[in-house]
mmCIF file of C-alpha atoms in Angstrom:
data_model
loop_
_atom_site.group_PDB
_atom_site.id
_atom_site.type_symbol
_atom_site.label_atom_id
_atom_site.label_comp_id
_atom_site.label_asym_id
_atom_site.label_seq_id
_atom_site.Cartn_x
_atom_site.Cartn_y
_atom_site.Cartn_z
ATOM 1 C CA UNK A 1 -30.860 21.414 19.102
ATOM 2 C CA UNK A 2 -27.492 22.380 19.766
ATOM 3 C CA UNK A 3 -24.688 20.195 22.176
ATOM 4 C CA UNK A 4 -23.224 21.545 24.708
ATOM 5 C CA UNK A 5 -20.861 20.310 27.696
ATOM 6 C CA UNK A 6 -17.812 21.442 29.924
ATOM 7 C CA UNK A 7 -15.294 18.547 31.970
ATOM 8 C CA UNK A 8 -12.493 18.943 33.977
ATOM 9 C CA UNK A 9 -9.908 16.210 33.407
ATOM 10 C CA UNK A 10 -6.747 15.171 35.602
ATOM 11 C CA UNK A 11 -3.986 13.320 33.770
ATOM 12 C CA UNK A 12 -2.804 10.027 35.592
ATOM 13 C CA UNK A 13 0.316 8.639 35.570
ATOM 14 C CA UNK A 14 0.047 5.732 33.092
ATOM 15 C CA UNK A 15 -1.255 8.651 30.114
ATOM 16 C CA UNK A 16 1.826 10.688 30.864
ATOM 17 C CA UNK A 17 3.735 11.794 27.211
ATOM 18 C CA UNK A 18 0.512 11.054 24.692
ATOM 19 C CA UNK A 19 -0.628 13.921 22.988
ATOM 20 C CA UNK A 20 -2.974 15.891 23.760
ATOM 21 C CA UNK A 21 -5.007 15.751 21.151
ATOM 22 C CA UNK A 22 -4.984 11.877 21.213
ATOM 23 C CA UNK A 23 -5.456 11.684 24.903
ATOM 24 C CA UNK A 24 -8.854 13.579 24.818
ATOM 25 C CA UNK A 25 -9.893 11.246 21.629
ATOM 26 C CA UNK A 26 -9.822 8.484 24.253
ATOM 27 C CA UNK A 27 -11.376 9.984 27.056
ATOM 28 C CA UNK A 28 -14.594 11.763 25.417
ATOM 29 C CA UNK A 29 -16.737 11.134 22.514
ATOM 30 C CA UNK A 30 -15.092 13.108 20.217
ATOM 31 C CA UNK A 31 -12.773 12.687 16.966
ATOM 32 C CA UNK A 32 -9.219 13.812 16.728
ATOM 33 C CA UNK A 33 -10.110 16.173 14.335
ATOM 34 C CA UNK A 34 -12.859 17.937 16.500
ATOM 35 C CA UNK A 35 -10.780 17.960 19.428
ATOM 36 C CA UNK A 36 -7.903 19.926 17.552
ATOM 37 C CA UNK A 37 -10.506 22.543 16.228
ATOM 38 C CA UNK A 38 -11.693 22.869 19.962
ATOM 39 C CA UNK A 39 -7.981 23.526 20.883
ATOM 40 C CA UNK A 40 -7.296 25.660 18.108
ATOM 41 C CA UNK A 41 -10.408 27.799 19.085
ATOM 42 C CA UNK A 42 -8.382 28.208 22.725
ATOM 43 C CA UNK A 43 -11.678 26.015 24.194
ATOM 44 C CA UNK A 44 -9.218 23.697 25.967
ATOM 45 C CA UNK A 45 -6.891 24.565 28.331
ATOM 46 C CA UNK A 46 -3.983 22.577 30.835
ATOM 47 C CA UNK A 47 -3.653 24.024 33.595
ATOM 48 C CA UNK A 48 -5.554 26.814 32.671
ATOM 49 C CA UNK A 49 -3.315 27.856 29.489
ATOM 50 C CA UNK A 50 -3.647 27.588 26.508
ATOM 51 C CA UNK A 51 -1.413 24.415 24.198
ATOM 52 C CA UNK A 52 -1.213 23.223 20.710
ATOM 53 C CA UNK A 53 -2.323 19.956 19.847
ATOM 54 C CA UNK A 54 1.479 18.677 19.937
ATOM 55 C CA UNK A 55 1.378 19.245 23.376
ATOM 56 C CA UNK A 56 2.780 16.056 25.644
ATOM 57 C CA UNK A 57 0.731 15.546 28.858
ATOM 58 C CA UNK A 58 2.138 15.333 32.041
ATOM 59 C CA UNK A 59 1.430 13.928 35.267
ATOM 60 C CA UNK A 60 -1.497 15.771 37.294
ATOM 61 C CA UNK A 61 -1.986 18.366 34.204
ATOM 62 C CA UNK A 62 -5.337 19.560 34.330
ATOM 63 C CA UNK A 63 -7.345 19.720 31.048
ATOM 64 C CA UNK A 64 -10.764 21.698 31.431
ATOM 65 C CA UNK A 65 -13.029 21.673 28.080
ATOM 66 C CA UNK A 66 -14.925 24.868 28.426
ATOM 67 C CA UNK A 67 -18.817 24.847 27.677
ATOM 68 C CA UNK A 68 -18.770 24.103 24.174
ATOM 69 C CA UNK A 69 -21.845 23.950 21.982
ATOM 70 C CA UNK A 70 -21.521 22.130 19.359
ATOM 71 C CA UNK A 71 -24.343 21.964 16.565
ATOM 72 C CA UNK A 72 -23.303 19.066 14.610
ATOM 73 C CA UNK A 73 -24.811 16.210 17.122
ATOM 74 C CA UNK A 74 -24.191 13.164 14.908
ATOM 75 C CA UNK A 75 -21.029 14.225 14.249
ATOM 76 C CA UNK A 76 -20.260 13.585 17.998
ATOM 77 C CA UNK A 77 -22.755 10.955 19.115
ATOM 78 C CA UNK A 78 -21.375 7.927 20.052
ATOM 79 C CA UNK A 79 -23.613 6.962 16.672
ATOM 80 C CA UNK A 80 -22.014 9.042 14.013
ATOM 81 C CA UNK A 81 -22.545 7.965 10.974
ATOM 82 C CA UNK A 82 -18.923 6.117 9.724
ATOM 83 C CA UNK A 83 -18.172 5.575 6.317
ATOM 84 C CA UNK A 84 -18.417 1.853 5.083
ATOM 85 C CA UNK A 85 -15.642 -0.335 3.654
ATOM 86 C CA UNK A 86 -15.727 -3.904 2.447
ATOM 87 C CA UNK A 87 -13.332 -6.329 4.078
ATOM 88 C CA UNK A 88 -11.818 -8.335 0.917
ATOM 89 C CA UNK A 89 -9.383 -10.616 3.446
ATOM 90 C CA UNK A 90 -8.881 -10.648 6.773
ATOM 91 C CA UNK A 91 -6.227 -12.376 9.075
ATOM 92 C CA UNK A 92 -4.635 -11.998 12.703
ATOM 93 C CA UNK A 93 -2.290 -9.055 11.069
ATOM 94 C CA UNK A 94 -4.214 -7.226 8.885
ATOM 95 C CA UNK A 95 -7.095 -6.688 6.247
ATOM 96 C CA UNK A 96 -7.701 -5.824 3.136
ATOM 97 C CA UNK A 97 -10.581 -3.896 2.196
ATOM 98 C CA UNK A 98 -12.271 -2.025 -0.552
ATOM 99 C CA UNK A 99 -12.314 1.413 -0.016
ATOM 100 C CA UNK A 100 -15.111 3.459 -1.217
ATOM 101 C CA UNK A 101 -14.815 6.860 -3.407
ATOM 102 C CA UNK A 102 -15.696 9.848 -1.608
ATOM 103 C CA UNK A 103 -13.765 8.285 2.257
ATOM 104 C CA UNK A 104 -10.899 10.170 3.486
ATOM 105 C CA UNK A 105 -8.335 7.492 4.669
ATOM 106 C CA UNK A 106 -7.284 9.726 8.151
ATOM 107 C CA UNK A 107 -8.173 12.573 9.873
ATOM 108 C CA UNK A 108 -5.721 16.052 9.957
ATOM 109 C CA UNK A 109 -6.099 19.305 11.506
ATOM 110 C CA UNK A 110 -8.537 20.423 8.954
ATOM 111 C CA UNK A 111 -10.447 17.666 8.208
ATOM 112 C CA UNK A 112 -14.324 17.529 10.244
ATOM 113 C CA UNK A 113 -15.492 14.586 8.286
ATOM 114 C CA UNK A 114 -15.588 11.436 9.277
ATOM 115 C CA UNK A 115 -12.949 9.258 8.423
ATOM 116 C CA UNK A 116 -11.923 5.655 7.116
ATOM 117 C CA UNK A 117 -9.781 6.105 10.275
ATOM 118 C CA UNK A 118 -12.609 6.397 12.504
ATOM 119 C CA UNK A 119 -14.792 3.431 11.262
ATOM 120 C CA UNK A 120 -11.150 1.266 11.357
ATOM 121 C CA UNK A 121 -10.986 1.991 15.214
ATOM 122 C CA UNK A 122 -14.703 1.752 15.656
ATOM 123 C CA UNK A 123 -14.802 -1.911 14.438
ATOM 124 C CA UNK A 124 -10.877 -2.538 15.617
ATOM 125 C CA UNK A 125 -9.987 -0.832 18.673
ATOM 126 C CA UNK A 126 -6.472 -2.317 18.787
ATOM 127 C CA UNK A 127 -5.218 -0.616 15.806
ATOM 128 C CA UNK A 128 -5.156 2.701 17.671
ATOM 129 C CA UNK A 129 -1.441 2.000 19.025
ATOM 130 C CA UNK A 130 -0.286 0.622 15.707
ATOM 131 C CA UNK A 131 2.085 2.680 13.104
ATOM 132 C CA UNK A 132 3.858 5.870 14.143
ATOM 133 C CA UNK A 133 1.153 8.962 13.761
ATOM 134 C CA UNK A 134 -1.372 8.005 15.923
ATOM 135 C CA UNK A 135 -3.857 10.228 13.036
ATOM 136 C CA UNK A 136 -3.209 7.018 10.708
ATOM 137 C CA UNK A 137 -3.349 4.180 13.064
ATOM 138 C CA UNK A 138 -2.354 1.260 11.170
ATOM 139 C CA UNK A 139 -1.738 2.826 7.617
ATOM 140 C CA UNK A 140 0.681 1.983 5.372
ATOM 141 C CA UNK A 141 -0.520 3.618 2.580
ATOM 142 C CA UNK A 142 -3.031 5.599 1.200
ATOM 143 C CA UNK A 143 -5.563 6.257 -1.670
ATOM 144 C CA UNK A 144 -6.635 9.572 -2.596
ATOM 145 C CA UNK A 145 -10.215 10.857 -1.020
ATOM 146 C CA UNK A 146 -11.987 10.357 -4.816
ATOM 147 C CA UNK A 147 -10.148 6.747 -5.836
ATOM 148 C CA UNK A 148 -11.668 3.556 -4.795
ATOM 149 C CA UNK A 149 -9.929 -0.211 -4.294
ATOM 150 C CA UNK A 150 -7.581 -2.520 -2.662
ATOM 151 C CA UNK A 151 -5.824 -1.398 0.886
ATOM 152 C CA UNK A 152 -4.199 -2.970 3.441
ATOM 153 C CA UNK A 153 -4.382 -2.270 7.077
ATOM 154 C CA UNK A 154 -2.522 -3.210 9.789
ATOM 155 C CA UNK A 155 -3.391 -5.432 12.842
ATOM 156 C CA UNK A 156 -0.387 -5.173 14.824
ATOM 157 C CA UNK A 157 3.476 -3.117 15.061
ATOM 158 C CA UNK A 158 5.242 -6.142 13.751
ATOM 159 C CA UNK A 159 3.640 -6.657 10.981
ATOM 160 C CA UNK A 160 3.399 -2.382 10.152
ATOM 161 C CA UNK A 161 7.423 -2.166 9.927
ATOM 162 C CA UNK A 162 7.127 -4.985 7.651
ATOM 163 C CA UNK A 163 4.661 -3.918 5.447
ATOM 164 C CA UNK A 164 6.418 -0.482 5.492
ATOM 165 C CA UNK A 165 9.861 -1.862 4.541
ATOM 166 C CA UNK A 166 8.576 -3.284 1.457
ATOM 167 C CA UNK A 167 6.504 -0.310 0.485
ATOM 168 C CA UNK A 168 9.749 1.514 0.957
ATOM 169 C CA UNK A 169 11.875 -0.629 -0.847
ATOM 170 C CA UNK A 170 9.146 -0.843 -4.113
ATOM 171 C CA UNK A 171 8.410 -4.334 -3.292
ATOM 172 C CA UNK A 172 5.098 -4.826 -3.425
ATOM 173 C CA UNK A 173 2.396 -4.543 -6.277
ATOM 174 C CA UNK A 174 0.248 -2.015 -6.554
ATOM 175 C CA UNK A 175 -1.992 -1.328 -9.911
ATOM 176 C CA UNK A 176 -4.880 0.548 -11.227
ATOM 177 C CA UNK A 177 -7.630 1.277 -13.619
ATOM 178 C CA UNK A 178 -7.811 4.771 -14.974
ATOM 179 C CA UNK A 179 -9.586 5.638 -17.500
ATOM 180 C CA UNK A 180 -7.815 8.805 -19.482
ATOM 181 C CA UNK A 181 -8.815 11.510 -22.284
ATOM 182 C CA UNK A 182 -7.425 10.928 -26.015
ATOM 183 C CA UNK A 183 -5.839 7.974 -27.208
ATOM 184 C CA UNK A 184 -1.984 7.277 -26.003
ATOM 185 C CA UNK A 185 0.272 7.343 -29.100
ATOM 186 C CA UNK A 186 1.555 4.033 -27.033
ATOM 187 C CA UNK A 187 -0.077 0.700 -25.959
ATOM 188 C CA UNK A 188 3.171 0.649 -23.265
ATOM 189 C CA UNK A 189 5.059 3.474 -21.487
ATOM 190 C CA UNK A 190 6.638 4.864 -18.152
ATOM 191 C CA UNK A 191 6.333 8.190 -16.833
ATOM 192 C CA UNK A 192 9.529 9.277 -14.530
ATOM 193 C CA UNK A 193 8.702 12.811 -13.789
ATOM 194 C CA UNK A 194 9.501 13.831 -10.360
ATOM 195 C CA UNK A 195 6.570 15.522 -8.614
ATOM 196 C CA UNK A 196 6.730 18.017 -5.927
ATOM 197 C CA UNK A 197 4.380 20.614 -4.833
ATOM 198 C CA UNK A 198 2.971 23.007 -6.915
ATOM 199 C CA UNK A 199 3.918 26.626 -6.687
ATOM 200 C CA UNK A 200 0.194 27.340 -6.328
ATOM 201 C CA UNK A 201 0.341 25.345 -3.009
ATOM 202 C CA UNK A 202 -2.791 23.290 -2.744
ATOM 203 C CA UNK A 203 -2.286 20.625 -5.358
ATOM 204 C CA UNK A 204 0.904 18.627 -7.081
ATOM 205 C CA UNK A 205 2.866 19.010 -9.912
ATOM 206 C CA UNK A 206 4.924 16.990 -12.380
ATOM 207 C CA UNK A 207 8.949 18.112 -13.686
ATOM 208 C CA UNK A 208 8.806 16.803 -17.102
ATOM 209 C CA UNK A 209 12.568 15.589 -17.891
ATOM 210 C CA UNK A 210 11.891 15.976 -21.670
ATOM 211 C CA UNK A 211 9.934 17.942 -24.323
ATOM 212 C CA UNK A 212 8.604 14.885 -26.035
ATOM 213 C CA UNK A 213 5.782 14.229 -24.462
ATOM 214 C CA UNK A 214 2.232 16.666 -24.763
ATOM 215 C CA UNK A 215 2.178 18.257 -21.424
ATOM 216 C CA UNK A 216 -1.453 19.067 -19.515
ATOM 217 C CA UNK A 217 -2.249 21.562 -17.421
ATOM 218 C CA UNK A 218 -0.600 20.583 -14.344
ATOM 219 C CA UNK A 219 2.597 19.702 -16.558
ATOM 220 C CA UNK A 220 2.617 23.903 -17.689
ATOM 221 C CA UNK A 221 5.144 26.166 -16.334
ATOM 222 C CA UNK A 222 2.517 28.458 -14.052
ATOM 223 C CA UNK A 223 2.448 25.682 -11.862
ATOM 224 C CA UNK A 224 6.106 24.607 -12.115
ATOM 225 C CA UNK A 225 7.765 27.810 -11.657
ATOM 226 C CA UNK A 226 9.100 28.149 -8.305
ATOM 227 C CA UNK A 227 9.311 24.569 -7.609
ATOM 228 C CA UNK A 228 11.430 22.922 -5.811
ATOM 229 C CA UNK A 229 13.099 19.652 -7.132
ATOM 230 C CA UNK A 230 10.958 17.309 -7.575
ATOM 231 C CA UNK A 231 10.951 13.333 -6.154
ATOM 232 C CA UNK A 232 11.372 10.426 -8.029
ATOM 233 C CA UNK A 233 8.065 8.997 -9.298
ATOM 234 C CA UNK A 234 7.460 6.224 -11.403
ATOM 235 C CA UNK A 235 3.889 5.042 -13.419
ATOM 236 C CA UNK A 236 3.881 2.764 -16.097
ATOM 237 C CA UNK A 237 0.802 1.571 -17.584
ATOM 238 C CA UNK A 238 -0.246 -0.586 -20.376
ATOM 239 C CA UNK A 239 -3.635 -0.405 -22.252
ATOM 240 C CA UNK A 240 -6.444 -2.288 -21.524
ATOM 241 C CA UNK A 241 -8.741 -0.666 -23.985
ATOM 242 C CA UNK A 242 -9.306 2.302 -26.601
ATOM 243 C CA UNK A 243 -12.346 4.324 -26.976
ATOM 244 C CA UNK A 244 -13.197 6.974 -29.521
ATOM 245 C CA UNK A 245 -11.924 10.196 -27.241
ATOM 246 C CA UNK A 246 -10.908 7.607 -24.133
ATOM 247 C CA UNK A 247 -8.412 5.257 -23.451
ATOM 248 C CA UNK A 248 -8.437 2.509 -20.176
ATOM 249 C CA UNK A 249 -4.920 2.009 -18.542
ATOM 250 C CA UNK A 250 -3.929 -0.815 -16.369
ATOM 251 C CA UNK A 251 -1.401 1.513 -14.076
ATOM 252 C CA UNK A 252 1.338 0.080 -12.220
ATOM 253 C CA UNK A 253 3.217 2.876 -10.097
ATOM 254 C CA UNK A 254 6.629 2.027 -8.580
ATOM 255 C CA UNK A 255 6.683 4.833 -5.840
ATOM 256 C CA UNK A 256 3.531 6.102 -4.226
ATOM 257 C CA UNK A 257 3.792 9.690 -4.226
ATOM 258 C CA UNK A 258 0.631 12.368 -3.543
ATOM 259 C CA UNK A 259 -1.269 12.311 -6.575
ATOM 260 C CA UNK A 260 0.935 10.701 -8.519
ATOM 261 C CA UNK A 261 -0.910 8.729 -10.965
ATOM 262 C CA UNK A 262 -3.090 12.294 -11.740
ATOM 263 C CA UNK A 263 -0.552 14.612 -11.896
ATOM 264 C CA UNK A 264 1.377 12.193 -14.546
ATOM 265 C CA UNK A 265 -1.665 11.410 -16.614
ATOM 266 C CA UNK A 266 -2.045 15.185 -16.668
ATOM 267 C CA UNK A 267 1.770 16.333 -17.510
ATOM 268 C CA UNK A 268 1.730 13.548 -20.227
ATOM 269 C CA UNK A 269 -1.483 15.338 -21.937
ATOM 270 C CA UNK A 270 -4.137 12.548 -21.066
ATOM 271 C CA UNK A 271 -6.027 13.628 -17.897
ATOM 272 C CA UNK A 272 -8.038 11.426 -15.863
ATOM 273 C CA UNK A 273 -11.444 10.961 -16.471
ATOM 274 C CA UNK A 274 -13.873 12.559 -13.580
ATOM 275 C CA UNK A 275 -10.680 14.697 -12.109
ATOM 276 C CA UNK A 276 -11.215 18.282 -11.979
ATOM 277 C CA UNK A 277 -8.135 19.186 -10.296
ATOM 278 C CA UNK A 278 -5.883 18.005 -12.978
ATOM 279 C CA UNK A 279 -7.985 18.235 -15.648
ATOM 280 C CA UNK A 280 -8.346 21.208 -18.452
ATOM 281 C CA UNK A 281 -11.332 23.426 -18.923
ATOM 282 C CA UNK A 282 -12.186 21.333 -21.930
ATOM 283 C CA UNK A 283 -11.825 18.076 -20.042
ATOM 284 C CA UNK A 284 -13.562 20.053 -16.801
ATOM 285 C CA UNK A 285 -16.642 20.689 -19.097
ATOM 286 C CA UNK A 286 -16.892 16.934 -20.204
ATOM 287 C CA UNK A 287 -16.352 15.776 -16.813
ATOM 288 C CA UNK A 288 -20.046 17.517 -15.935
ATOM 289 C CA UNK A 289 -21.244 16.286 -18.548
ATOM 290 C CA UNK A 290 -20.443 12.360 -17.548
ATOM 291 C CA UNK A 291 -22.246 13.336 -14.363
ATOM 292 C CA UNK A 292 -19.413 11.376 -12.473
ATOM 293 C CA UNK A 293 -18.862 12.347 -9.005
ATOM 294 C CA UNK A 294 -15.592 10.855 -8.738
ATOM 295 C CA UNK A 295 -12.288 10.191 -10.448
ATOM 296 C CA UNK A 296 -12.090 7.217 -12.425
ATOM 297 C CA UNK A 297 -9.384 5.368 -10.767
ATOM 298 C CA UNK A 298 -9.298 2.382 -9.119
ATOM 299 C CA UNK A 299 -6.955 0.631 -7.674
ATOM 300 C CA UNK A 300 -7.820 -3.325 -8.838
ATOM 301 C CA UNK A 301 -4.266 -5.111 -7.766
ATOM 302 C CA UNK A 302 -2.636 -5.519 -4.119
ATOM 303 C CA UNK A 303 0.581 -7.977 -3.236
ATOM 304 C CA UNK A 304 2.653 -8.080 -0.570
ATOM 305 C CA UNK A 305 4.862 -10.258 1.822
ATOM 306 C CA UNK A 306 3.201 -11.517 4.723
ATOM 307 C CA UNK A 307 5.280 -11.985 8.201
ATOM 308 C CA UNK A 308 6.080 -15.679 7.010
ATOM 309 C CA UNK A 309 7.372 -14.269 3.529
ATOM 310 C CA UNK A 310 4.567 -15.148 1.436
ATOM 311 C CA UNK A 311 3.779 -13.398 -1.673
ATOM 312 C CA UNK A 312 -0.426 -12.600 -0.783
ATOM 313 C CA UNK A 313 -2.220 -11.047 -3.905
ATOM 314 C CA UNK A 314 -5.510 -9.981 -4.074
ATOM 315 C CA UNK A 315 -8.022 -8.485 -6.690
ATOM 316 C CA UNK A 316 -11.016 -7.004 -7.577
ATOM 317 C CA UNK A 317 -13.468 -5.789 -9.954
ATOM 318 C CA UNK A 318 -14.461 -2.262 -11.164
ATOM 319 C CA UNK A 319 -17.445 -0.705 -8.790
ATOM 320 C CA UNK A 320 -20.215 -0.220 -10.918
ATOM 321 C CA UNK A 321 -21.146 3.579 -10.997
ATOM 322 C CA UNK A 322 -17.378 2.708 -13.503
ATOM 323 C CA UNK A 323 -18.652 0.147 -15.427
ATOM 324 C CA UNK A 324 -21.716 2.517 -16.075
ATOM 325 C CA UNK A 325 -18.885 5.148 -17.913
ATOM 326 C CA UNK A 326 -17.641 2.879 -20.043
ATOM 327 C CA UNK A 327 -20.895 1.601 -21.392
ATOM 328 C CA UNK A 328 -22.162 5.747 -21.657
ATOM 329 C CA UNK A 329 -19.023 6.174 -23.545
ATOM 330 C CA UNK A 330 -18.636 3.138 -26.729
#
């Protein structure tokens, strides 16, 4: 059956200057992300016009939600179903937690799902005024949707400007399993390509500095032309272990750009195992093949500074749906 419901809202003093997109988060049942759609759709109004979702509230606006039906009930029931994480450590200013493949870290203006966001505030209400884009309340950093492994999350502001100066300044550890096509030529390298959008839009690309290395698909000049300069990225990686047509790297990565350990696997001719987006037809067609419904990338290393300047490492094992590929593959 479908959901349907109107209110009529009048802003008080002490919610003056949040956005309105965030103020209606806190006052009904409803994520970020569904709120902006509403708005977007011209289904919420302040005083009785329509506003984007930047929109600052003031004093005595009035907000009326028109009678929306909605058709996706457990989407918007106070029991939703929220994706799971493991807590790996836990202290009065932050956690560390496994995240899952197939969990969006925060919501955006097109994203419906639910997020790791959402099951963060769920458990840890407080977090919602920590960092500085109240859509990634206390995130630092990020994994991509299809990765799994080791983040940290923030507890409180002091501790988030912190943890954000050192991620900034390259000082703390961050490294990863990935399991590639071919066999590297090297046991050791780095890859410095910059990366910057690709002129196709929706994905990344890599600005290979030199013709040495065997550039992949995402590395070939249809999605480089147009580009604009690149950032500086950084991904070293040693090898853990050769296969017949595979090779495991233990990745270390320096900066923390979008993408960045896919798109450089890609532009240095070894694409990730399970990634379609990067990936060539041929390595496309073996990805179905593996049946894997994820990337194979992990991230297995986390270290860090605490607030009394103590170096805090933590680690932890491949899932198992991983460990499964390897064995499918010797």
């Amino acid at each position: 059956m479908p959901y349907s419901f109107n209110m009529n809202i009048k802003v008080k003093k002490s919610d003056i200057n949040k956005r309105l997109d965030v103020y209606l988060s806190d006052k009904i049942d409803l994520s970020r992300s569904q709120i902006q759609k509403l708005i977007k759709q011209n289904l919420i109004l302040v005083n009785g016009k329509e506003k984007s979702v930047h929109y600052k509230i003031r004093k005595d606006d009035k907000i009326i939600i028109k009678n929306v039906e909605m058709r996706n009930c457990a989407f918007m029931q106070k029991n939703k179903t929220l994706p799971k994480f493991k807590i790996i450590a836990e202290t009065d200013d932050y956690l560390v937690i496994n995240k899952p493949a197939g969990v969006i870290v925060h919501g955006g203006e097109s994203v419906e799902e639910a997020t790791l966001t959402d099951a963060l505030e769920k458990q840890y209400p407080e977090i919602k005024k920590v960092g500085e884009d109240p859509l990634r309340p206390g995130i630092v950093h990020r994994l991509d949707k299809e990765a799994s492994g080791l983040m940290v999350v923030v507890k409180n502001n002091k501790i988030f400007d912190h943890l954000k100066n050192q991620f900034q300044k390259r000082k703390t550890l961050k490294k990863y399993f990935a399991l590639v096509y071919g066999q590297t030529s090297k046991e050791h390298d780095e890859i410095n390509f910059p990366i910057s959008r690709s002129a196709k839009g929706y994905k990344m690309a890599a600005l290979p500095r030199s013709p040495r290395y065997n550039f992949g698909e995402a590395g070939r000049s249809s999605d480089t032309v147009g580009m604009r300069a690149g950032r500086n990225a950084i991904t070293e990686f040693n090898v853990e272990q050769k296969f017949i047509n595979y090779t495991l790297l233990d990745i270390t990565i320096k900066t923390g750009r979008t993408h960045q350990i896919r798109v450089h696997m890609s532009a240095y001719g070894h694409p990730i195992v399970g990634d379609d987006l990067y990936g060539t037809k041929k390595t496309r067609e073996q990805n179905a093949k593996l049946k894997l419904s994820r990337i194979f990338l992990h991230a297995h290393t986390l270290g860090f500074e605490d607030l009394n300047d103590e170096w805090q490492e933590f680690k932890i094992e491949l899932p198992r749906e991983l460990k499964e590929v390897l064995k499918k593959i010797k």
